[in-house]
Amino acid sequence: MVTQITAVPKLYIGIDIHKRSWKVHCATDLFSGKSFSMDPNPEQLKDYVDKHFADHEVVTAYEAGCCGYSAHRCFESYGWSSL
């Protein structure tokens, strides 16, 4: 019998976006996640996701404000769903 993958694993990322730093929380369907702070750099977050969650579909959510619009455009350009 051949095993087939029928569902794509999902990564959910919640971000508190500020001008000088981001507070990030990552979770999947299987674990409650990890929180960390990082520089306000979408490419740095993409590198983290590519390294640790390469096979996951990514959904991001954050409170939009004056510092979030460019990040949203970057997330969408990565193929991520951004709320």
Short mmCIF file of N, CA, C and O in Angstrom, two decimals:
data_model
loop_
_atom_site.label_atom_id
_atom_site.label_comp_id
_atom_site.label_asym_id
_atom_site.label_seq_id
_atom_site.Cartn_x
_atom_site.Cartn_y
_atom_site.Cartn_z
N MET A 1 0.85 -1.17 0.00
CA MET A 1 0.00 0.00 0.00
C MET A 1 0.89 1.23 0.00
O MET A 1 1.83 1.33 0.77
N VAL A 2 0.57 2.19 -0.83
CA VAL A 2 1.33 3.43 -0.94
C VAL A 2 0.63 4.51 -0.11
O VAL A 2 -0.57 4.73 -0.25
N THR A 3 1.40 5.16 0.74
CA THR A 3 0.86 6.24 1.56
C THR A 3 0.88 7.53 0.75
O THR A 3 1.90 7.87 0.14
N GLN A 4 -0.24 8.26 0.76
CA GLN A 4 -0.33 9.53 0.06
C GLN A 4 -0.63 10.63 1.06
O GLN A 4 -1.46 10.45 1.96
N ILE A 5 0.02 11.77 0.87
CA ILE A 5 -0.27 12.93 1.70
C ILE A 5 -1.53 13.59 1.14
O ILE A 5 -1.58 13.94 -0.04
N THR A 6 -2.54 13.72 1.98
CA THR A 6 -3.81 14.28 1.52
C THR A 6 -4.08 15.68 2.06
O THR A 6 -5.02 16.33 1.63
N ALA A 7 -3.27 16.14 2.98
CA ALA A 7 -3.45 17.48 3.55
C ALA A 7 -2.10 18.17 3.65
O ALA A 7 -1.10 17.56 4.00
N VAL A 8 -2.09 19.45 3.37
CA VAL A 8 -0.87 20.24 3.49
C VAL A 8 -0.81 20.78 4.91
O VAL A 8 -1.78 21.36 5.41
N PRO A 9 0.32 20.60 5.62
CA PRO A 9 0.42 21.15 6.97
C PRO A 9 0.40 22.68 6.91
O PRO A 9 0.90 23.29 5.96
N LYS A 10 -0.20 23.29 7.92
CA LYS A 10 -0.33 24.74 7.94
C LYS A 10 0.44 25.34 9.10
O LYS A 10 0.47 24.80 10.21
N LEU A 11 1.05 26.48 8.82
CA LEU A 11 1.75 27.27 9.83
C LEU A 11 0.99 28.57 9.99
O LEU A 11 0.72 29.26 9.01
N TYR A 12 0.65 28.89 11.24
CA TYR A 12 -0.04 30.13 11.54
C TYR A 12 0.93 31.05 12.28
O TYR A 12 1.55 30.64 13.26
N ILE A 13 1.07 32.27 11.78
CA ILE A 13 2.00 33.22 12.39
C ILE A 13 1.23 34.47 12.80
O ILE A 13 0.62 35.14 11.96
N GLY A 14 1.26 34.77 14.09
CA GLY A 14 0.70 36.01 14.62
C GLY A 14 1.83 36.97 14.89
O GLY A 14 2.85 36.58 15.45
N ILE A 15 1.68 38.22 14.46
CA ILE A 15 2.76 39.18 14.58
C ILE A 15 2.25 40.47 15.20
O ILE A 15 1.23 41.02 14.77
N ASP A 16 2.96 40.95 16.20
CA ASP A 16 2.74 42.27 16.77
C ASP A 16 3.79 43.17 16.13
O ASP A 16 4.97 43.11 16.49
N ILE A 17 3.38 43.95 15.14
CA ILE A 17 4.32 44.73 14.33
C ILE A 17 4.49 46.13 14.91
O ILE A 17 3.51 46.85 15.12
N HIS A 18 5.74 46.47 15.18
CA HIS A 18 6.12 47.81 15.61
C HIS A 18 7.27 48.29 14.75
O HIS A 18 7.89 47.51 14.02
N LYS A 19 7.56 49.54 14.83
CA LYS A 19 8.61 50.14 14.00
C LYS A 19 9.98 49.53 14.28
O LYS A 19 10.76 49.28 13.37
N ARG A 20 10.29 49.26 15.55
CA ARG A 20 11.65 48.82 15.91
C ARG A 20 11.80 47.32 16.13
O ARG A 20 12.92 46.81 16.14
N SER A 21 10.71 46.60 16.35
CA SER A 21 10.80 45.15 16.55
C SER A 21 9.44 44.51 16.31
O SER A 21 8.41 45.18 16.34
N TRP A 22 9.47 43.21 16.07
CA TRP A 22 8.25 42.42 15.92
C TRP A 22 8.24 41.34 16.99
O TRP A 22 9.25 40.72 17.27
N LYS A 23 7.09 41.10 17.56
CA LYS A 23 6.87 39.95 18.45
C LYS A 23 6.10 38.94 17.62
O LYS A 23 5.03 39.25 17.09
N VAL A 24 6.66 37.74 17.45
CA VAL A 24 6.12 36.73 16.54
C VAL A 24 5.74 35.49 17.33
O VAL A 24 6.47 35.07 18.23
N HIS A 25 4.60 34.90 16.97
CA HIS A 25 4.20 33.62 17.54
C HIS A 25 3.84 32.69 16.39
O HIS A 25 3.01 33.03 15.55
N CYS A 26 4.48 31.53 16.34
CA CYS A 26 4.25 30.52 15.29
C CYS A 26 3.57 29.30 15.91
O CYS A 26 3.96 28.86 16.98
N ALA A 27 2.58 28.78 15.21
CA ALA A 27 1.89 27.56 15.65
C ALA A 27 1.45 26.76 14.43
O ALA A 27 1.27 27.32 13.35
N THR A 28 1.30 25.46 14.61
CA THR A 28 0.79 24.59 13.55
C THR A 28 -0.44 23.86 14.07
O THR A 28 -0.86 24.07 15.21
N ASP A 29 -0.99 23.00 13.25
CA ASP A 29 -2.11 22.18 13.68
C ASP A 29 -1.70 21.21 14.79
O ASP A 29 -2.54 20.75 15.54
N LEU A 30 -0.40 20.90 14.88
CA LEU A 30 0.06 19.88 15.81
C LEU A 30 0.73 20.41 17.07
O LEU A 30 0.87 19.68 18.04
N PHE A 31 1.23 21.65 17.07
CA PHE A 31 1.83 22.16 18.29
C PHE A 31 1.44 23.61 18.50
O PHE A 31 1.16 24.34 17.56
N SER A 32 1.44 24.02 19.78
CA SER A 32 0.93 25.34 20.15
C SER A 32 1.88 26.47 19.81
O SER A 32 1.47 27.61 19.78
N GLY A 33 3.13 26.16 19.58
CA GLY A 33 4.00 27.18 19.02
C GLY A 33 5.08 27.72 19.89
O GLY A 33 5.30 27.30 21.02
N LYS A 34 5.73 28.70 19.30
CA LYS A 34 6.89 29.34 19.90
C LYS A 34 6.76 30.84 19.66
O LYS A 34 6.36 31.28 18.59
N SER A 35 7.12 31.64 20.66
CA SER A 35 7.13 33.09 20.53
C SER A 35 8.56 33.60 20.58
O SER A 35 9.40 33.06 21.31
N PHE A 36 8.82 34.64 19.81
CA PHE A 36 10.14 35.26 19.82
C PHE A 36 10.03 36.68 19.28
O PHE A 36 9.06 37.04 18.63
N SER A 37 11.04 37.47 19.59
CA SER A 37 11.15 38.83 19.05
C SER A 37 12.18 38.83 17.94
O SER A 37 13.12 38.04 17.96
N MET A 38 11.99 39.73 16.99
CA MET A 38 12.91 39.81 15.87
C MET A 38 12.94 41.23 15.33
O MET A 38 12.08 42.05 15.66
N ASP A 39 13.94 41.50 14.49
CA ASP A 39 14.01 42.78 13.81
C ASP A 39 12.82 42.90 12.87
O ASP A 39 12.31 41.89 12.37
N PRO A 40 12.37 44.10 12.58
CA PRO A 40 11.22 44.29 11.69
C PRO A 40 11.61 44.08 10.22
O PRO A 40 11.71 45.03 9.44
N ASN A 41 11.83 42.83 9.85
CA ASN A 41 12.34 42.51 8.53
C ASN A 41 11.59 41.29 7.98
O ASN A 41 11.82 40.17 8.44
N PRO A 42 10.71 41.48 6.99
CA PRO A 42 9.97 40.34 6.45
C PRO A 42 10.87 39.24 5.88
O PRO A 42 10.55 38.06 6.01
N GLU A 43 11.98 39.61 5.28
CA GLU A 43 12.89 38.61 4.70
C GLU A 43 13.48 37.71 5.78
O GLU A 43 13.68 36.51 5.57
N GLN A 44 13.76 38.27 6.94
CA GLN A 44 14.28 37.48 8.06
C GLN A 44 13.24 36.46 8.52
O GLN A 44 13.57 35.31 8.81
N LEU A 45 11.97 36.85 8.55
CA LEU A 45 10.91 35.92 8.92
C LEU A 45 10.76 34.83 7.86
O LEU A 45 10.59 33.65 8.18
N LYS A 46 10.86 35.19 6.60
CA LYS A 46 10.79 34.21 5.52
C LYS A 46 11.92 33.19 5.64
O LYS A 46 11.70 31.99 5.48
N ASP A 47 13.13 33.65 5.95
CA ASP A 47 14.26 32.73 6.13
C ASP A 47 13.98 31.75 7.27
O ASP A 47 14.28 30.55 7.15
N TYR A 48 13.41 32.23 8.37
CA TYR A 48 13.06 31.37 9.50
C TYR A 48 12.04 30.31 9.07
O TYR A 48 12.19 29.12 9.38
N VAL A 49 11.01 30.74 8.37
CA VAL A 49 9.96 29.82 7.92
C VAL A 49 10.52 28.80 6.94
O VAL A 49 10.24 27.61 7.03
N ASP A 50 11.34 29.26 5.99
CA ASP A 50 11.94 28.35 5.01
C ASP A 50 12.82 27.29 5.69
O ASP A 50 12.87 26.15 5.26
N LYS A 51 13.50 27.69 6.76
CA LYS A 51 14.40 26.77 7.46
C LYS A 51 13.63 25.74 8.30
O LYS A 51 13.96 24.56 8.30
N HIS A 52 12.60 26.18 9.01
CA HIS A 52 11.93 25.33 9.98
C HIS A 52 10.58 24.74 9.51
O HIS A 52 10.11 23.75 10.07
N PHE A 53 9.96 25.38 8.52
CA PHE A 53 8.61 24.96 8.09
C PHE A 53 8.49 24.97 6.57
O PHE A 53 7.50 25.46 6.01
N ALA A 54 9.46 24.41 5.90
CA ALA A 54 9.53 24.50 4.43
C ALA A 54 8.33 23.89 3.73
O ALA A 54 7.92 24.39 2.67
N ASP A 55 7.73 22.86 4.27
CA ASP A 55 6.64 22.18 3.58
C ASP A 55 5.24 22.65 4.02
O ASP A 55 4.25 22.03 3.69
N HIS A 56 5.17 23.76 4.76
CA HIS A 56 3.91 24.24 5.31
C HIS A 56 3.29 25.35 4.45
O HIS A 56 4.01 26.17 3.87
N GLU A 57 1.97 25.37 4.43
CA GLU A 57 1.23 26.52 3.90
C GLU A 57 1.22 27.56 5.02
O GLU A 57 0.97 27.22 6.18
N VAL A 58 1.50 28.82 4.69
CA VAL A 58 1.69 29.85 5.73
C VAL A 58 0.54 30.85 5.71
O VAL A 58 0.14 31.35 4.66
N VAL A 59 0.03 31.13 6.92
CA VAL A 59 -0.99 32.16 7.11
C VAL A 59 -0.47 33.11 8.17
O VAL A 59 -0.07 32.68 9.26
N THR A 60 -0.45 34.41 7.85
CA THR A 60 -0.01 35.41 8.82
C THR A 60 -1.20 36.29 9.21
O THR A 60 -2.11 36.50 8.42
N ALA A 61 -1.16 36.78 10.44
CA ALA A 61 -2.18 37.72 10.92
C ALA A 61 -1.50 38.73 11.82
O ALA A 61 -0.63 38.39 12.61
N TYR A 62 -1.89 39.98 11.66
CA TYR A 62 -1.34 41.03 12.51
C TYR A 62 -2.28 42.22 12.50
O TYR A 62 -3.16 42.33 11.64
N GLU A 63 -2.10 43.10 13.45
CA GLU A 63 -2.89 44.32 13.50
C GLU A 63 -2.25 45.33 12.55
O GLU A 63 -1.10 45.71 12.72
N ALA A 64 -2.99 45.71 11.53
CA ALA A 64 -2.46 46.66 10.54
C ALA A 64 -2.36 48.05 11.15
O ALA A 64 -3.22 48.48 11.89
N GLY A 65 -1.30 48.71 10.83
CA GLY A 65 -1.07 50.08 11.25
C GLY A 65 -0.09 50.71 10.30
O GLY A 65 0.20 50.17 9.23
N CYS A 66 0.46 51.81 10.69
CA CYS A 66 1.37 52.52 9.79
C CYS A 66 2.63 51.72 9.47
O CYS A 66 3.27 51.97 8.45
N CYS A 67 2.97 50.74 10.27
CA CYS A 67 4.19 49.96 10.04
C CYS A 67 3.93 48.61 9.37
O CYS A 67 4.87 47.87 9.12
N GLY A 68 2.68 48.27 9.06
CA GLY A 68 2.37 46.93 8.61
C GLY A 68 2.11 46.74 7.14
O GLY A 68 2.11 45.62 6.65
N TYR A 69 1.87 47.81 6.40
CA TYR A 69 1.46 47.65 5.01
C TYR A 69 2.56 47.07 4.12
O TYR A 69 2.30 46.21 3.29
N SER A 70 3.77 47.51 4.29
CA SER A 70 4.85 46.96 3.46
C SER A 70 5.11 45.50 3.81
O SER A 70 5.40 44.68 2.93
N ALA A 71 4.99 45.15 5.08
CA ALA A 71 5.15 43.74 5.49
C ALA A 71 4.07 42.88 4.84
O ALA A 71 4.36 41.80 4.33
N HIS A 72 2.84 43.36 4.83
CA HIS A 72 1.74 42.62 4.20
C HIS A 72 2.04 42.35 2.72
O HIS A 72 1.87 41.24 2.24
N ARG A 73 2.52 43.35 2.02
CA ARG A 73 2.84 43.17 0.60
C ARG A 73 3.96 42.15 0.42
O ARG A 73 3.93 41.34 -0.52
N CYS A 74 4.94 42.14 1.29
CA CYS A 74 6.02 41.14 1.22
C CYS A 74 5.47 39.74 1.48
O CYS A 74 5.80 38.81 0.75
N PHE A 75 4.66 39.58 2.51
CA PHE A 75 4.09 38.28 2.84
C PHE A 75 3.28 37.73 1.66
O PHE A 75 3.40 36.56 1.31
N GLU A 76 2.49 38.57 1.06
CA GLU A 76 1.69 38.15 -0.10
C GLU A 76 2.60 37.76 -1.26
O GLU A 76 2.33 36.80 -1.98
N SER A 77 3.72 38.46 -1.45
CA SER A 77 4.64 38.14 -2.55
C SER A 77 5.33 36.80 -2.32
O SER A 77 5.78 36.16 -3.27
N TYR A 78 5.41 36.34 -1.06
CA TYR A 78 5.99 35.02 -0.75
C TYR A 78 5.00 33.88 -1.01
O TYR A 78 5.34 32.72 -0.86
N GLY A 79 3.76 34.25 -1.33
CA GLY A 79 2.73 33.24 -1.51
C GLY A 79 1.98 32.91 -0.23
O GLY A 79 1.22 31.94 -0.18
N TRP A 80 2.22 33.68 0.81
CA TRP A 80 1.55 33.48 2.09
C TRP A 80 0.21 34.18 2.08
O TRP A 80 0.03 35.22 1.44
N SER A 81 -0.74 33.66 2.84
CA SER A 81 -1.99 34.36 3.07
C SER A 81 -1.76 35.33 4.21
O SER A 81 -1.24 34.94 5.26
N SER A 82 -2.11 36.59 4.01
CA SER A 82 -1.86 37.61 5.02
C SER A 82 -3.15 38.32 5.39
O SER A 82 -3.83 38.89 4.52
N LEU A 83 -3.51 38.25 6.67
CA LEU A 83 -4.75 38.86 7.15
C LEU A 83 -4.45 40.13 7.92
O LEU A 83 -3.51 40.20 8.65
#
